[in-house]
PDB file of C-alpha atoms in Angstrom:
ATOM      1  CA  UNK A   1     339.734  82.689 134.015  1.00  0.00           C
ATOM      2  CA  UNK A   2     340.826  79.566 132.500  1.00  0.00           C
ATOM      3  CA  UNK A   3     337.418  78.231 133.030  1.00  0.00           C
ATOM      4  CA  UNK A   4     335.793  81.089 130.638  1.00  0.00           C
ATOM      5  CA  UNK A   5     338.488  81.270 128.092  1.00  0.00           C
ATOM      6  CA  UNK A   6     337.367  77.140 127.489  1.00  0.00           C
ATOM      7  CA  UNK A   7     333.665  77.478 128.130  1.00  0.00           C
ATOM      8  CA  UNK A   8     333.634  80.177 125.487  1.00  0.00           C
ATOM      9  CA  UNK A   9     335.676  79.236 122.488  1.00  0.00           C
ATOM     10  CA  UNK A  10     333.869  76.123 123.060  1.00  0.00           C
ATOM     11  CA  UNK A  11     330.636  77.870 122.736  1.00  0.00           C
ATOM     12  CA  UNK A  12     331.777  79.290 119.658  1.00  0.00           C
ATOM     13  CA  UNK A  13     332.786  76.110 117.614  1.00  0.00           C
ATOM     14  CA  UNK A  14     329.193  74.709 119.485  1.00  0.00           C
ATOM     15  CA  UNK A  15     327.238  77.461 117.783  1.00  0.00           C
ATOM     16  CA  UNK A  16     329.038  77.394 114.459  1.00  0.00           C
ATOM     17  CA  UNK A  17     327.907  74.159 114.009  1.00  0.00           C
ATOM     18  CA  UNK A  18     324.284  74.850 114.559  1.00  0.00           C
ATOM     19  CA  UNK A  19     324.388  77.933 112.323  1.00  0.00           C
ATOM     20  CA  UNK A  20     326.099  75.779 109.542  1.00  0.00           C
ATOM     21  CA  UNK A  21     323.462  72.576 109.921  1.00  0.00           C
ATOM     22  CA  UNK A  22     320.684  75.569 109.677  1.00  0.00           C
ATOM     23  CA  UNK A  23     322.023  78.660 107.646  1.00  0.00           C
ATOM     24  CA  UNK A  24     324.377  76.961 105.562  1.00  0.00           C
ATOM     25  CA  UNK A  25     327.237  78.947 107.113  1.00  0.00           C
ATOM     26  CA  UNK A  26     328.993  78.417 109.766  1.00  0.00           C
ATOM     27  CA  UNK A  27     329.578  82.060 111.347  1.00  0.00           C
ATOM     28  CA  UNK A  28     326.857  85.265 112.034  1.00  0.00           C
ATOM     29  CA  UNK A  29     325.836  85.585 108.557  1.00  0.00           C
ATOM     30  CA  UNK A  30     324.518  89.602 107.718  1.00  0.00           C
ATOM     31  CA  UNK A  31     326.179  90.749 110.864  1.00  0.00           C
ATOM     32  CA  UNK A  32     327.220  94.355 110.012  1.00  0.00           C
ATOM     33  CA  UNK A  33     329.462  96.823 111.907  1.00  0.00           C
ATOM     34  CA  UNK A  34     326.808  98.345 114.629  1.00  0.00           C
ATOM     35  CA  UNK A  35     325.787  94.704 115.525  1.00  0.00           C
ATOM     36  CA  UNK A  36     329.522  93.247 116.153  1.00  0.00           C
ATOM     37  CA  UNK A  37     329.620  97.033 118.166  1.00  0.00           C
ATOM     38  CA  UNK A  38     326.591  96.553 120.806  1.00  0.00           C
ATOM     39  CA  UNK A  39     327.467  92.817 120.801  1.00  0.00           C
ATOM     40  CA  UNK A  40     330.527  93.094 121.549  1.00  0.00           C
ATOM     41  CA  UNK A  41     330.078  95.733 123.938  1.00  0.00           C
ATOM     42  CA  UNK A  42     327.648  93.168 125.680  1.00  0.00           C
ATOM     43  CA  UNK A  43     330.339  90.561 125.812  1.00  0.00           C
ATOM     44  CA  UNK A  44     332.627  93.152 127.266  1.00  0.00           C
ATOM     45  CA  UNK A  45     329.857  93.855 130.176  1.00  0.00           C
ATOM     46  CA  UNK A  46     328.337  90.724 130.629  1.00  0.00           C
ATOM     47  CA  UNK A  47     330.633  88.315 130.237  1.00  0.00           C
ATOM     48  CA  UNK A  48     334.111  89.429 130.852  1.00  0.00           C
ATOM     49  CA  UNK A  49     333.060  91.885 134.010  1.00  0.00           C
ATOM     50  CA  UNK A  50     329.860  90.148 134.846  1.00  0.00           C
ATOM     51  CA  UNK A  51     331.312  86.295 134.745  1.00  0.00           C
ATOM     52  CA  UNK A  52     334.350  87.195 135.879  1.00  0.00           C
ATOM     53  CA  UNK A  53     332.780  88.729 138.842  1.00  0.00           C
ATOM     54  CA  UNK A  54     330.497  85.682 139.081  1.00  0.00           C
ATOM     55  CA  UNK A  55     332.689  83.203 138.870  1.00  0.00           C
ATOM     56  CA  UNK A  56     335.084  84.316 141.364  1.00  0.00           C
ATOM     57  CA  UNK A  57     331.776  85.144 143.587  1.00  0.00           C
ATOM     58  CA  UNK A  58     331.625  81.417 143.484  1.00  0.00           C
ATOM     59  CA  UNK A  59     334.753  80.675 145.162  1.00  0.00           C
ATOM     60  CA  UNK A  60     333.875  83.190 148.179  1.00  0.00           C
ATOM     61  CA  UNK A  61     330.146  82.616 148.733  1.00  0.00           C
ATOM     62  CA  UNK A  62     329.145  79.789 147.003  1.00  0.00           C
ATOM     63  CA  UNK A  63     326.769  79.298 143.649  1.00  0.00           C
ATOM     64  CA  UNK A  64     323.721  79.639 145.878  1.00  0.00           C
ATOM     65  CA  UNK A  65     324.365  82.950 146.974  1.00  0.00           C
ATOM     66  CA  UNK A  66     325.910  84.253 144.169  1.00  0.00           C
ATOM     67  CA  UNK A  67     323.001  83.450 142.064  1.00  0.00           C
ATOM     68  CA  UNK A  68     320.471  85.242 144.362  1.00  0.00           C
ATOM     69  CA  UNK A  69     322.914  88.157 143.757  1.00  0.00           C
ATOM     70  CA  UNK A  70     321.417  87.739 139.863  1.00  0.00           C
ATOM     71  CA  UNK A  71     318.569  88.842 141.164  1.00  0.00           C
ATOM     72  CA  UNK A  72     319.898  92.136 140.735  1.00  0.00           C
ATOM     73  CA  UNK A  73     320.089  91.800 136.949  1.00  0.00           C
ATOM     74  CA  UNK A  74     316.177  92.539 136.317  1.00  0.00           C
ATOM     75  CA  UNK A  75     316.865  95.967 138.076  1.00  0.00           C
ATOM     76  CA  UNK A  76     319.751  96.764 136.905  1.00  0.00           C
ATOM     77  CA  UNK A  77     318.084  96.085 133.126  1.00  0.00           C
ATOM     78  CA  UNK A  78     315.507  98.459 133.892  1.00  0.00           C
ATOM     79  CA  UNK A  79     318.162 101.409 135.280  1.00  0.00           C
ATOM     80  CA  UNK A  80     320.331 100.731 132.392  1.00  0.00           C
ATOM     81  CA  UNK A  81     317.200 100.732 130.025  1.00  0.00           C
ATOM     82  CA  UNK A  82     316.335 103.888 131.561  1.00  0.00           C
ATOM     83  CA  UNK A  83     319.911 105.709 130.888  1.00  0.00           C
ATOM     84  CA  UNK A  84     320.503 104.034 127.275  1.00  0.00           C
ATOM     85  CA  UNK A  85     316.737 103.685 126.203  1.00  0.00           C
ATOM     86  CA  UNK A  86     314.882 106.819 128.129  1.00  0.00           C
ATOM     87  CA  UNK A  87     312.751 103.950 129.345  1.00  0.00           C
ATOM     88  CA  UNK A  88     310.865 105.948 132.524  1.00  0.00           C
ATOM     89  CA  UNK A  89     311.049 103.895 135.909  1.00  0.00           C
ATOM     90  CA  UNK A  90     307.311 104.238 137.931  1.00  0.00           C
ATOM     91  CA  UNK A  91     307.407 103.999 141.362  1.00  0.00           C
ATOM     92  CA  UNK A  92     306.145 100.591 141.253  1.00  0.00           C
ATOM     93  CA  UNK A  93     309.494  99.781 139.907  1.00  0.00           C
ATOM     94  CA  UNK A  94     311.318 101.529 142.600  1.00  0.00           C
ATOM     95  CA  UNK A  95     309.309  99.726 144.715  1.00  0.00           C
ATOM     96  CA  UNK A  96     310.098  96.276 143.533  1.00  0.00           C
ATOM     97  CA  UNK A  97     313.563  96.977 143.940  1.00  0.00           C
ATOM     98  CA  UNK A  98     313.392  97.626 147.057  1.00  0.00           C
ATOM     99  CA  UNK A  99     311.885  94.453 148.124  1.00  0.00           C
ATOM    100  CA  UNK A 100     314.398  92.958 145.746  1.00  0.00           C
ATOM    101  CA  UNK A 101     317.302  94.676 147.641  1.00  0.00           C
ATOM    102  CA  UNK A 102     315.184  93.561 151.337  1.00  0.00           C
ATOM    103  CA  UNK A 103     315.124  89.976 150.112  1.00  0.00           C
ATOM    104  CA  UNK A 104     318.803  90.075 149.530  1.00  0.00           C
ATOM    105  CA  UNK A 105     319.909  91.786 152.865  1.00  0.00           C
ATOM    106  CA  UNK A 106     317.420  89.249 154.753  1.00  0.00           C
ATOM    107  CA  UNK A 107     319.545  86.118 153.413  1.00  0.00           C
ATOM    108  CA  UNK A 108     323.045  87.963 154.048  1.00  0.00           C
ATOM    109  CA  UNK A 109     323.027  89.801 156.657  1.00  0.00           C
ATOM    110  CA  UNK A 110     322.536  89.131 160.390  1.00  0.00           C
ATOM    111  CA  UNK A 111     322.794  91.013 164.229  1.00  0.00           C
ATOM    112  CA  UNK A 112     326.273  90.919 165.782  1.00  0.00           C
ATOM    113  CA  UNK A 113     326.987  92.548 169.189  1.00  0.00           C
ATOM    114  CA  UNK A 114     324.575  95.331 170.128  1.00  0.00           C
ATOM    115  CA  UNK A 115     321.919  94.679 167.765  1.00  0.00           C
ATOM    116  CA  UNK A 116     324.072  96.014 164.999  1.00  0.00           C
ATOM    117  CA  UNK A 117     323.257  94.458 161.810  1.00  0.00           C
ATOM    118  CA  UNK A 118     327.064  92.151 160.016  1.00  0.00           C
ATOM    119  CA  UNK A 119     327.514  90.686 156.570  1.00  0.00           C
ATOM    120  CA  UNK A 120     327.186  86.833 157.122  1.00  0.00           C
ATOM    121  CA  UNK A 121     329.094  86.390 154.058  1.00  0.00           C
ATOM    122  CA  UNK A 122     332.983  87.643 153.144  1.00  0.00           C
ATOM    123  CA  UNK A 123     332.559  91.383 151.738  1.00  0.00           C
ATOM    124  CA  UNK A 124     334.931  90.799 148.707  1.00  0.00           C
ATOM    125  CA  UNK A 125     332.036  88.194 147.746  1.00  0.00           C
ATOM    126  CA  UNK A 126     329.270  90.147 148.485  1.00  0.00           C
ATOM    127  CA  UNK A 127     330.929  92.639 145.878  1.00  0.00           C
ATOM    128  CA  UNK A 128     331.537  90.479 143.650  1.00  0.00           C
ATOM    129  CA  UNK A 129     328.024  89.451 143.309  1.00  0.00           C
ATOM    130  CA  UNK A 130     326.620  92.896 143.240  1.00  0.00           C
ATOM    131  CA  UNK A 131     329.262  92.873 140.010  1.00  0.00           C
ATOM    132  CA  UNK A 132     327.746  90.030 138.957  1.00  0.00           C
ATOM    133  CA  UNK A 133     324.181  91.548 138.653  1.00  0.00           C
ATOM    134  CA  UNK A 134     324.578  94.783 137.431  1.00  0.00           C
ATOM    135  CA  UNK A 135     326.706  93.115 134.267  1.00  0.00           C
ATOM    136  CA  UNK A 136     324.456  90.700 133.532  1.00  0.00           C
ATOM    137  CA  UNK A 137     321.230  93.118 133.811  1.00  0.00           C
ATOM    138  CA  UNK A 138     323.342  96.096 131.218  1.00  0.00           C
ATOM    139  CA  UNK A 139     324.935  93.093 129.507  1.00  0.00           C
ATOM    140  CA  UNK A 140     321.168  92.228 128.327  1.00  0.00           C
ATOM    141  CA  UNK A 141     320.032  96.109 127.294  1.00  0.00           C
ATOM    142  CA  UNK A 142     323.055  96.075 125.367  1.00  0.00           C
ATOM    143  CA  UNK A 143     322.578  92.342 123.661  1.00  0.00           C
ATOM    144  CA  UNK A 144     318.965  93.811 123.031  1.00  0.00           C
ATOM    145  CA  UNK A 145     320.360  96.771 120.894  1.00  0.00           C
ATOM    146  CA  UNK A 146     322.841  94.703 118.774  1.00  0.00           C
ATOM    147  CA  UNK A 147     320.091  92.606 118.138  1.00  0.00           C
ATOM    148  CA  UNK A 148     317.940  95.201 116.467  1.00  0.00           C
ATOM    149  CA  UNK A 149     320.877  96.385 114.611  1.00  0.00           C
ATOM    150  CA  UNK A 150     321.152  92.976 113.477  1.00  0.00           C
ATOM    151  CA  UNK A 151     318.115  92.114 112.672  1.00  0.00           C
ATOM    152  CA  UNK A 152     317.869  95.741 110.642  1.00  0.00           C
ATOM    153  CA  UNK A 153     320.883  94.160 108.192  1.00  0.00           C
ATOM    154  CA  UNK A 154     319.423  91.127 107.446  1.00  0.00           C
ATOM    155  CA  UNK A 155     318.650  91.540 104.017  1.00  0.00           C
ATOM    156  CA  UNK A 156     315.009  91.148 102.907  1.00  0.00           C
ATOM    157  CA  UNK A 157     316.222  87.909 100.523  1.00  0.00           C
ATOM    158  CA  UNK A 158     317.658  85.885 103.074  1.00  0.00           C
ATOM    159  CA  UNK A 159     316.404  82.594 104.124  1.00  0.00           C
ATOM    160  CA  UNK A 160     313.768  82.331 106.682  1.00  0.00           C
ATOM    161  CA  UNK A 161     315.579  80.716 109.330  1.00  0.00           C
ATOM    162  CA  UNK A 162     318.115  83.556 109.819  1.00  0.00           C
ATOM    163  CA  UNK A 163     315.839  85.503 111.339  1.00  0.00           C
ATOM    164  CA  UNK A 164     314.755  82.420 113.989  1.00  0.00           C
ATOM    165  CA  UNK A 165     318.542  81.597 114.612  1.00  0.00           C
ATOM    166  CA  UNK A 166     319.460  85.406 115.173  1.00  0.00           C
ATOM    167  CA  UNK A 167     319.331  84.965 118.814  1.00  0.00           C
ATOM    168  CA  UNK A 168     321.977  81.787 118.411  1.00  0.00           C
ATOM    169  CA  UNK A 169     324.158  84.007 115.963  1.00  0.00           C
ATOM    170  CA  UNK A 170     323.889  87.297 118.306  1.00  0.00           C
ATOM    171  CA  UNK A 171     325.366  85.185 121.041  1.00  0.00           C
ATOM    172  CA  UNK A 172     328.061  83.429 118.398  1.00  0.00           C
ATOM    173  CA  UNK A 173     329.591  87.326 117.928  1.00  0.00           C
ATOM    174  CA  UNK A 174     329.360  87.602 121.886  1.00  0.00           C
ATOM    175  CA  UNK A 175     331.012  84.059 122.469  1.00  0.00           C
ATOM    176  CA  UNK A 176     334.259  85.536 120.420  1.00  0.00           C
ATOM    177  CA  UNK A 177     334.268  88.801 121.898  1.00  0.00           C
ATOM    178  CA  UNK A 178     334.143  87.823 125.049  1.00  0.00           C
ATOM    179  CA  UNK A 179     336.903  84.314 124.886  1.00  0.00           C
ATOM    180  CA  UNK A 180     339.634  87.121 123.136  1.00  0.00           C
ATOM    181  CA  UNK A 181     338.747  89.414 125.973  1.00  0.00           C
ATOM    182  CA  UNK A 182     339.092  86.710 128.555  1.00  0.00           C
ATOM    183  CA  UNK A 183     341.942  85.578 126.659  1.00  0.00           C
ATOM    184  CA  UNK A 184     343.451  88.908 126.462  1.00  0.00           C
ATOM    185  CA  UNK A 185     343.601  88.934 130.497  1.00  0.00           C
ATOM    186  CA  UNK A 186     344.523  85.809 130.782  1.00  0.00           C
ATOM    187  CA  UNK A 187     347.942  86.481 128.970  1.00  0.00           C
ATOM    188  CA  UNK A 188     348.208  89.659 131.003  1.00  0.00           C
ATOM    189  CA  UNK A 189     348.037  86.854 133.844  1.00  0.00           C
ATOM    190  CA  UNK A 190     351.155  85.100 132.575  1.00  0.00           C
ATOM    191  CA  UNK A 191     347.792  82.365 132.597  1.00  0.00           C
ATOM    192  CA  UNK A 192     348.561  80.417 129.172  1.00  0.00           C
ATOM    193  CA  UNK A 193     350.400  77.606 130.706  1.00  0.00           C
ATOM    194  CA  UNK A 194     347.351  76.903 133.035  1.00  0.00           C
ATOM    195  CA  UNK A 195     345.166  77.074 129.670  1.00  0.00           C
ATOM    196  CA  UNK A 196     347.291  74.419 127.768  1.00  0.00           C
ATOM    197  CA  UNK A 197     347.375  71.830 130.604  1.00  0.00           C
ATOM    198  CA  UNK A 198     343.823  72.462 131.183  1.00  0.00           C
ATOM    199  CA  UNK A 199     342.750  71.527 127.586  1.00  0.00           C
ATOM    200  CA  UNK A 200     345.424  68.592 128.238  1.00  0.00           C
ATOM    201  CA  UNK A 201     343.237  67.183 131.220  1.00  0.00           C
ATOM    202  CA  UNK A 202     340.135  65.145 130.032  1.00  0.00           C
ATOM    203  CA  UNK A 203     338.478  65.862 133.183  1.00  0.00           C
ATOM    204  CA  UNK A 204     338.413  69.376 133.254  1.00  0.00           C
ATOM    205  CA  UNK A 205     337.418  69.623 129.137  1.00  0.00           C
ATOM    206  CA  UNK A 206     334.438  66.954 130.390  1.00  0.00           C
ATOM    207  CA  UNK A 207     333.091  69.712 132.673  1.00  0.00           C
ATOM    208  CA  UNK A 208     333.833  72.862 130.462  1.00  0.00           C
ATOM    209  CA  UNK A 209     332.270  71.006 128.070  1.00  0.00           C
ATOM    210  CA  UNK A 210     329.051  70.450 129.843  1.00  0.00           C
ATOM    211  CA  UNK A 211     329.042  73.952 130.942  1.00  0.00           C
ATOM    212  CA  UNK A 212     329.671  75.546 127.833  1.00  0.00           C
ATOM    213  CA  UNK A 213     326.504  73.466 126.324  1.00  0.00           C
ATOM    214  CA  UNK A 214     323.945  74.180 129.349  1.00  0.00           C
ATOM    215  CA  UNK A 215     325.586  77.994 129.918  1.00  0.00           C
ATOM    216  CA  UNK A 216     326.636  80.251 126.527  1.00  0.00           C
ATOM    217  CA  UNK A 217     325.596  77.880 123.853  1.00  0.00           C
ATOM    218  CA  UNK A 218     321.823  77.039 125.025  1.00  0.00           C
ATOM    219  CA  UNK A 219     320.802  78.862 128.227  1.00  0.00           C
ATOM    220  CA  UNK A 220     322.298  82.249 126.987  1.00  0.00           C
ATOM    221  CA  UNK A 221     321.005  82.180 123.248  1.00  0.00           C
ATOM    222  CA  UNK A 222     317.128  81.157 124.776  1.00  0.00           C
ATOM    223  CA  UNK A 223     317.096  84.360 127.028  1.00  0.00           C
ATOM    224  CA  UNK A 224     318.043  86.276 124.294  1.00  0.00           C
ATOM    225  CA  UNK A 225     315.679  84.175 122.328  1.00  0.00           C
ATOM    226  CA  UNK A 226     313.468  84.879 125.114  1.00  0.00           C
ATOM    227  CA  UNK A 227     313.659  88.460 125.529  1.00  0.00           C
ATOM    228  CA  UNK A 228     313.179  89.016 121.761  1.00  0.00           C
ATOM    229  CA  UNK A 229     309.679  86.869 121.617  1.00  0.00           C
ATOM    230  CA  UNK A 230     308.101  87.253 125.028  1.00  0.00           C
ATOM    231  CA  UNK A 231     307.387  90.126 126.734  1.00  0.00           C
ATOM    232  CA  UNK A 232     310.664  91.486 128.752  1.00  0.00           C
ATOM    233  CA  UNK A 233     308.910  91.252 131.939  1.00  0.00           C
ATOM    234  CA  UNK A 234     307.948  87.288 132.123  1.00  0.00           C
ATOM    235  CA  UNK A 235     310.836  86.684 130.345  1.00  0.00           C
ATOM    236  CA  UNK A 236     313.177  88.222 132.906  1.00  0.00           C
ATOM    237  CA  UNK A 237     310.883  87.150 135.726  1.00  0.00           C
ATOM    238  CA  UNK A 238     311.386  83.355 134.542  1.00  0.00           C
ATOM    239  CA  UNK A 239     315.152  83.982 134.450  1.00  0.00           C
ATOM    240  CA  UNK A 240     315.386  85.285 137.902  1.00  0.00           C
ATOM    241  CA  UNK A 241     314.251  81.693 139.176  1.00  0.00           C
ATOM    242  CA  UNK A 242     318.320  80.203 138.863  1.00  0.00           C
ATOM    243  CA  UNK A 243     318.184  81.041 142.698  1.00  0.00           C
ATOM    244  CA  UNK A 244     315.228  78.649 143.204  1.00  0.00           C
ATOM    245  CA  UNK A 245     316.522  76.175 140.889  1.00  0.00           C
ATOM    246  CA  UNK A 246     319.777  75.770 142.744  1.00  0.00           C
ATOM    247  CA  UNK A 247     318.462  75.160 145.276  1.00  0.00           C
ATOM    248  CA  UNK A 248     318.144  71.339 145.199  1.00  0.00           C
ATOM    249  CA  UNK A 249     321.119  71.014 143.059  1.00  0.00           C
ATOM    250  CA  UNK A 250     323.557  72.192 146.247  1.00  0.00           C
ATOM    251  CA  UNK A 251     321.885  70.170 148.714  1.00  0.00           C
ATOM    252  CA  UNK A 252     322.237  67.031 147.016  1.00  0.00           C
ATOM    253  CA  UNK A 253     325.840  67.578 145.430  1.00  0.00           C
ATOM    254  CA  UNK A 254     327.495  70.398 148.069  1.00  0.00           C
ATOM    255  CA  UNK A 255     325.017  69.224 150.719  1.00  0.00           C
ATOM    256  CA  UNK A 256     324.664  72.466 151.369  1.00  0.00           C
ATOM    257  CA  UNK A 257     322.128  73.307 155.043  1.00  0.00           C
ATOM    258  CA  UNK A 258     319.530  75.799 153.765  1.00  0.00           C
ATOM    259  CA  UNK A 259     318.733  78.289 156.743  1.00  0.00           C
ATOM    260  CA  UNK A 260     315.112  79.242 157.181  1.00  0.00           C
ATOM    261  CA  UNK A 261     316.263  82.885 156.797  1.00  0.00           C
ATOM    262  CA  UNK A 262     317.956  82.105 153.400  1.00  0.00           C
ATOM    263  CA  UNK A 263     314.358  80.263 152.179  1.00  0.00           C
ATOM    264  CA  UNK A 264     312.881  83.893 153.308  1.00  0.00           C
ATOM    265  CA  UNK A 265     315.515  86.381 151.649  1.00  0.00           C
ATOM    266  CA  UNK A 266     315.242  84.349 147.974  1.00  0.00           C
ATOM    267  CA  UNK A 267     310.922  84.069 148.174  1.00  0.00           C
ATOM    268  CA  UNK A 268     311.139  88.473 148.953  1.00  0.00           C
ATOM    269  CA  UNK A 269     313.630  88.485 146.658  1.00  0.00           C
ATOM    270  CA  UNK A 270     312.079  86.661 143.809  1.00  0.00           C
ATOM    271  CA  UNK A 271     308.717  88.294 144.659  1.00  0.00           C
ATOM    272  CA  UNK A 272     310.376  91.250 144.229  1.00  0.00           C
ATOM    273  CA  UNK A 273     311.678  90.335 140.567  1.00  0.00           C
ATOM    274  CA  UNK A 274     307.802  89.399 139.960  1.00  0.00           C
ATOM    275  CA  UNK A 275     307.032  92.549 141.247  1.00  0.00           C
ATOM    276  CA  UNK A 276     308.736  94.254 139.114  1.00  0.00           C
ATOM    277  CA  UNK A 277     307.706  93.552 135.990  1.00  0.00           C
ATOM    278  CA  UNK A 278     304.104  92.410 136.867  1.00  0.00           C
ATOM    279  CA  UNK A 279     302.493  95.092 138.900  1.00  0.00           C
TER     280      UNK A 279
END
């Protein structure tokens, strides 16, 4: 919790600066009542049920399988799209879900006694990470619609570059949504205390600040970037690959042992993500 509340206000005063050095102003300029709404409402999914349920994924199953739970997101964008946007799901789409969903249940689950099929992993996790997916996948339908209210305000005078850093701005009004909302709990948490020592400890503001630049502040504003100026499908596709990409990253810092079973579940899973949008 602590972690968010930091990575986010940080993430805030990181993007204000950019807009300022190339908008002249230092907040989301043009931003009118229905896109603070859907953007806010996106915070509200993605990041302060979706992180929160990713982050504490983390601590029971590990980055590595929490981020093949992400794979879910791509889905759960489509189903979402479906309900909010009337966006009709073919049954090549139901089909790459389900080889989405196989992938997954290859890597976590295993036979016990009598050939009857366990969770290898703790079930609160496992929860958790199915949390994780679904609010990043509606978190991203909704960030969609704010920005088209968004971009609808910006008035026809304004200078070129708004339009370019819209993306950067859109995730500016999530960043403060989502730290008072995280905040918000945190107090409920009796959690301030923790917060003050933690921006106290150079360490921990080293980290948060390294993970505030790589996470919100650049990797979040590209896939919205991403999703605005590539098709949906290769841009979600190309975000599904964190689970491949972490790959390395836990075996040389965690040193993690890959089982040949896991290698299996992520390729059917990420084939499945491919599947999905490219068929």
């Amino acid at each position: 919790m602590v972690t968010n509340v930091l990575r986010l206000v940080l993430a805030t005063l990181f993007l204000g600066v950019l807009l300022w050095f190339t908008i002249g102003r230092p907040y989301p300029l043009h931003a009118d009542g229905n896109a603070w709404l859907w953007l806010g409402l996106s915070a509200l999914v993605g990041y302060v049920f979706g992180d929160w349920c990713l982050f504490n994924c983390y601590v029971f199953i590990g980055p590595r399988f929490g981020q093949l739970f992400m794979t879910l997101a791509p889905p759960m964008a489509a189903i979402s799209g479906w309900i909010m946007l009337g966006e009709i799901l073919s049954w090549k789409s139901m089909l790459a879900m389900a080889v989405t969903l196989c992938g997954i249940a290859i890597s976590i689950l295993s036979r016990g006694g009598g050939n009857h099929l366990k969770l290898d992993l703790p079930l609160k996790g496992v929860l958790l990470g199915i949390g994780a997916g679904i609010g990043q996948g509606v978190g991203l339908v909704l960030s969609k619609i704010g920005m088209e209210h968004y971009s609808a305000a910006i008035p026809a005078g304004a200078p070129a570059a708004m339009e370019t850093m819209l993306p950067f701005a859109s995730t500016m009004i999530r960043a403060i949504i989502g730290g008072l909302g995280f905040l918000i709990l945190l107090s409920l948490q009796n959690g301030l205390g923790r917060l003050k020592d933690a921006v106290k400890d150079p360490v921990t503001m080293k980290y948060a600040s390294i993970i505030t630049l790589f996470g919100p502040a650049i990797g979040v504003s590209l896939s919205l970037m991403a999703v605005r100026y590539a098709p949906a499908g290769i841009a979600s596709t190309l975000m599904a690959l964190t689970p491949v990409l972490i790959v390395v990253p836990e075996v040389l810092i965690n040193k993690k042992k890959i089982r040949p079973k896991e290698i299996v579940g992520l390729a059917v899973s990420i084939t499945g993500v491919a599947m999905f949008f490219l068929l």
